[in-house]
Coordinates of C-alpha atoms in Angstrom, one line a residue:
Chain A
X1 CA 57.6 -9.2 67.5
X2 CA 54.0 -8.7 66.6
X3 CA 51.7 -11.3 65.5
X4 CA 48.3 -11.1 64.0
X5 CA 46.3 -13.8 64.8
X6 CA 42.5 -14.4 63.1
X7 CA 39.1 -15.6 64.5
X8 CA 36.1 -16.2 63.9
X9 CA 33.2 -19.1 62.5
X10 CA 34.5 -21.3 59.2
X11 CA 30.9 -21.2 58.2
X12 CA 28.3 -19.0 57.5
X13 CA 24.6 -19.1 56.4
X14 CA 24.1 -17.1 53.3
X15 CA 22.1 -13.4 53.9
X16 CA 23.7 -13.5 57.5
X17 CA 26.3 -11.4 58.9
X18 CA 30.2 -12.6 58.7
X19 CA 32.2 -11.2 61.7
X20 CA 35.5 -11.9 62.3
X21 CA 38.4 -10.8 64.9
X22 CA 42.1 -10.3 64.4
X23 CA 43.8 -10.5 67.7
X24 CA 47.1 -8.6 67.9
X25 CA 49.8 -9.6 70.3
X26 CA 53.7 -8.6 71.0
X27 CA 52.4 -4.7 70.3
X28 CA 49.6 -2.4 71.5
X29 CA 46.8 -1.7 68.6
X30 CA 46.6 1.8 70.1
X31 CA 50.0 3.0 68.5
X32 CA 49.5 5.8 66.0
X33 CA 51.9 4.8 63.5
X34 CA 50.7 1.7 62.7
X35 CA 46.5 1.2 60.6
X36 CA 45.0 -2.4 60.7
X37 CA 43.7 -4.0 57.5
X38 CA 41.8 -6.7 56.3
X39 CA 42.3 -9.0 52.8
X40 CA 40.8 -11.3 51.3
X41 CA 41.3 -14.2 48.5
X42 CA 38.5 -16.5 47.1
X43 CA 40.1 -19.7 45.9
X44 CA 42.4 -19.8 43.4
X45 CA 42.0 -16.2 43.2
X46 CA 44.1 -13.4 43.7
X47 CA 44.3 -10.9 46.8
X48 CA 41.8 -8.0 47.2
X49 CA 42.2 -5.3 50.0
X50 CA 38.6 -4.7 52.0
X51 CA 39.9 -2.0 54.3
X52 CA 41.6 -0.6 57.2
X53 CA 41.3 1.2 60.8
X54 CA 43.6 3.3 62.6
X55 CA 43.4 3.8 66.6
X56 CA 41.9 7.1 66.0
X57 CA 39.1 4.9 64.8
X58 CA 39.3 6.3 61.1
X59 CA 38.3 4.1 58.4
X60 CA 38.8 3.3 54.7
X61 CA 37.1 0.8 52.7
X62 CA 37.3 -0.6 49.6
X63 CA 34.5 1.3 47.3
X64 CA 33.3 -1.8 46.0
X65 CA 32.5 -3.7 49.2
X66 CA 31.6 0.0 51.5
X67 CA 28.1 -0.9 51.4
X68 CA 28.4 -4.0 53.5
X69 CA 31.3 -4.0 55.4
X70 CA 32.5 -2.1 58.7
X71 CA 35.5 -2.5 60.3
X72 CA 35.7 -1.8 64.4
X73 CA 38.6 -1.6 66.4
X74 CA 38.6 -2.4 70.6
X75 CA 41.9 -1.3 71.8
X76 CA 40.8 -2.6 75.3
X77 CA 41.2 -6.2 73.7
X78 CA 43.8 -5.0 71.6
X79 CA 42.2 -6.4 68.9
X80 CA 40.2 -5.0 65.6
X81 CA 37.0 -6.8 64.0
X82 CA 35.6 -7.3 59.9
X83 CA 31.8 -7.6 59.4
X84 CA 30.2 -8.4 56.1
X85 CA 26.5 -8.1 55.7
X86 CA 24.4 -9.8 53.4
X87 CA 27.1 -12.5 52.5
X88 CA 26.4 -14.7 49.2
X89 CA 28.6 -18.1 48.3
X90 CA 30.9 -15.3 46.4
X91 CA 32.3 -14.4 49.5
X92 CA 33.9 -17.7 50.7
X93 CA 37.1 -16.9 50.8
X94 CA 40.3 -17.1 52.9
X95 CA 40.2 -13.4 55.2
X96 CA 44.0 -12.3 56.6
X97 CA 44.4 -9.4 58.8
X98 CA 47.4 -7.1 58.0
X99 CA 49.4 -4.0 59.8
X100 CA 51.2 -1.3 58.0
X101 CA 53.1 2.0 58.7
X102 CA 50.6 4.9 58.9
X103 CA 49.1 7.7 60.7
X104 CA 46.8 10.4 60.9
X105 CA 47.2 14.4 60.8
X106 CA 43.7 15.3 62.2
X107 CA 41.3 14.0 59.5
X108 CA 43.8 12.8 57.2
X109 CA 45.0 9.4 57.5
X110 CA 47.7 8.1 55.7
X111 CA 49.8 4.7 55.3
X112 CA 52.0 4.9 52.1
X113 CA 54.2 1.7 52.5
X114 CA 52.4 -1.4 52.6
X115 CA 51.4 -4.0 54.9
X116 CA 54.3 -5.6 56.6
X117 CA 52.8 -7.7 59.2
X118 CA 49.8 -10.6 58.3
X119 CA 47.9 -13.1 60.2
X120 CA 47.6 -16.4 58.8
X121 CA 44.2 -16.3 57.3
X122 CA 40.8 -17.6 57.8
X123 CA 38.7 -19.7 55.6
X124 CA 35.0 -18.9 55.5
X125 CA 32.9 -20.8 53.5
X126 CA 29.4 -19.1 52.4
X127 CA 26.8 -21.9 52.6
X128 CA 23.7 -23.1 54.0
Chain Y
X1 CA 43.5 3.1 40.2
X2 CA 43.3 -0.4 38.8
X3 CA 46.9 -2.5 38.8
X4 CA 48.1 -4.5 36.0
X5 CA 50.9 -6.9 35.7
X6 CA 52.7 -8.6 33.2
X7 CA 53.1 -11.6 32.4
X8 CA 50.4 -13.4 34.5
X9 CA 52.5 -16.4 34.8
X10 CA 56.4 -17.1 33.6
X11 CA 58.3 -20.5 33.9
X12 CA 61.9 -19.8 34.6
X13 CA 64.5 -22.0 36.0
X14 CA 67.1 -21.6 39.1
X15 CA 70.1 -19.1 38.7
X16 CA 67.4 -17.4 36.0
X17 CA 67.1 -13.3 36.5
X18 CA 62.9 -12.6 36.8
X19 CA 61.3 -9.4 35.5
X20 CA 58.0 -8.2 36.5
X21 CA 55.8 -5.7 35.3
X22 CA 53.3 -3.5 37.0
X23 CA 50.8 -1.0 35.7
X24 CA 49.0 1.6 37.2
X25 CA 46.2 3.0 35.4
X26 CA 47.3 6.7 36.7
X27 CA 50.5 8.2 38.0
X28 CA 51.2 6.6 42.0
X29 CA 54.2 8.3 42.1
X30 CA 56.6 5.7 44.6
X31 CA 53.6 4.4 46.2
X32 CA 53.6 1.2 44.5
X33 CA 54.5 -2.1 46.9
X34 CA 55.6 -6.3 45.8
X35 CA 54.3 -8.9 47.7
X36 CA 55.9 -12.4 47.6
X37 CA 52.4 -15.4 48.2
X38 CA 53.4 -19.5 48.5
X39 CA 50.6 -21.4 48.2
X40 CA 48.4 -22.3 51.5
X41 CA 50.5 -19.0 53.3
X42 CA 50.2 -15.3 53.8
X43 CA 51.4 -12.9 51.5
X44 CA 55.4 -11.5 52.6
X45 CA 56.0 -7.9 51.9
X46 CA 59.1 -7.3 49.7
X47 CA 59.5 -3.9 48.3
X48 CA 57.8 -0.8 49.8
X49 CA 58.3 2.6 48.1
X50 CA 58.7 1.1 44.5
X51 CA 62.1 0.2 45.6
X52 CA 62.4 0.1 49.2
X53 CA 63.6 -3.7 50.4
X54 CA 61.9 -4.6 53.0
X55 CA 63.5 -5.8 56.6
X56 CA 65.1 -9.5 56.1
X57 CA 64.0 -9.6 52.4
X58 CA 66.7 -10.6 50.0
X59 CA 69.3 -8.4 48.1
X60 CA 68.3 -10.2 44.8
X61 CA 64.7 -8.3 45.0
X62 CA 64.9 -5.6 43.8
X63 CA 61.9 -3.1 42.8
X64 CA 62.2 0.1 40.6
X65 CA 59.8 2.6 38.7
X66 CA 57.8 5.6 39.6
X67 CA 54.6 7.3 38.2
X68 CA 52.8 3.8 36.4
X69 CA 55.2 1.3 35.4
X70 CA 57.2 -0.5 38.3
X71 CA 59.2 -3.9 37.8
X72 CA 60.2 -6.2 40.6
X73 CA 63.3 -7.9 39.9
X74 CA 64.8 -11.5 41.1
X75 CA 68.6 -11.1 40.1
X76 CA 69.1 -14.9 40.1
X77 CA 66.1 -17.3 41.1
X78 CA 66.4 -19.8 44.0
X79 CA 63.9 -22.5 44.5
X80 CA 62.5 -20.7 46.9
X81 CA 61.6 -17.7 45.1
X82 CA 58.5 -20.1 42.9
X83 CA 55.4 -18.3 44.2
X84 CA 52.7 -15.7 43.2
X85 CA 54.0 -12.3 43.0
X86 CA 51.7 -9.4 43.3
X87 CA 51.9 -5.8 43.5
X88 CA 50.2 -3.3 45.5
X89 CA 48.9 0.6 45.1
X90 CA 49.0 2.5 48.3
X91 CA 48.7 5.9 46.9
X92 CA 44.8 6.0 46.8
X93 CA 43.4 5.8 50.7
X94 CA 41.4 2.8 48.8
X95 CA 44.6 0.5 48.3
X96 CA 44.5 -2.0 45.0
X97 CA 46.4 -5.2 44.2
X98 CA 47.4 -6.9 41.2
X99 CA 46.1 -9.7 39.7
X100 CA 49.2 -11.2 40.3
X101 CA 52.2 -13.6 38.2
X102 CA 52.8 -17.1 39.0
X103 CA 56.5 -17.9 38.7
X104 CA 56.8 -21.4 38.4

């Protein structure tokens, strides 16, 4: 059974860099018919979708959030990484990592079904 | 595509059937997915495909609608089913949620 698992620092200095790692276990990252996503909540709010990564390395990202984010994937580690730039106390939140059913047909990626399999989040608190 | 759902919150009682609505603001076709969210937890797929239950989920979800208007149905609320509901756009390669309904 696969399980997500997140990392990374609780707290970070606002204008720095947030990185964080979701470590996958009970699968291998590299399959093509899965992408690998990361969501986020700010308290009391509701859920908003950053982006995702397939094993081809192919990326999406939420348009809003594109300027400062990139999303990496090490299949070596079997494990994919989130990194938002230029963080502000707006971005405190609690980050999950998420798998869903998709693949690509050479520059086309799909994934039409959802995210069936999440970590169980990461608070990061924006402060300095 | 921005998602809309309706109401944002409903009280309802156990044994109580639950309607849901969801909007999206063009056609998705089927690509339209419910998400169940308990407080201090990870969201739980439910419904993929608008009406596809997912794996160990329930028979009393139930999810329907195509183009922009979905509804997730509970056929007859158990105490655990008091949670955030939210719905989910995968048709765009930039997916979308709802801003969710608390059932309580």
């Amino acid at each position: 059974q696969v399980q997500l698992q997140e990392s990374g620092p609780g707290l970070v200095k606002p204008s720095q860099t947030l990185s964080l790692t979701c470590s996958v276990s009970g699968g291998s990252i590299s399959s093509g018919s899965y992408f690998w996503s990361w969501i986020w909540q700010p308290a009391g709010k509701g859920l908003e979708w950053i982006g995702r990564i397939y094993s081809s390395g192919a990326t999406n990202y939420n348009p809003s959030l594109k300027s400062r984010v990139t999303i990496s994937i090490d299949t070596s580690k079997n494990q994919f990484s989130l990194r938002l730039s230029s963080v502000t106390a707006a971005d405190t939140a609690v980050f999950y990592c998420a798998r869903g059913p998709g693949y690509c047909s050479g520059p086309d990626c799909y994934g039409y079904y959802g995210m069936d399999v999440w970590g169980q989040g990461t608070t990061v608190s924006v402060s300095s | 595509i921005q998602m809309t759902q309706s109401p944002s919150s409903l009280s309802a009682s156990v044994g109580d059937s639950v309607t849901i609505s969801c909007r999206a603001s063009l056609s998705i076709d089927t690509y339209l997915n419910w998400y169940q969210q308990k407080p201090g937890k990870a969201p739980r797929l439910l419904i993929y495909g608008a009406s596809n239950l997912q794996s160990g989920v329930p028979s009393r979800f139930g999810g329907s609608g195509s183009g922009t208007d979905f509804t997730l149905t509970i056929s007859s609320l158990q105490p655990e089913d008091f949670a955030t509901y939210y719905c989910q756009q995968s048709y765009s390669s930039s997916f979308t949620f709802g801003p969710g309904t608390k059932v309580d």
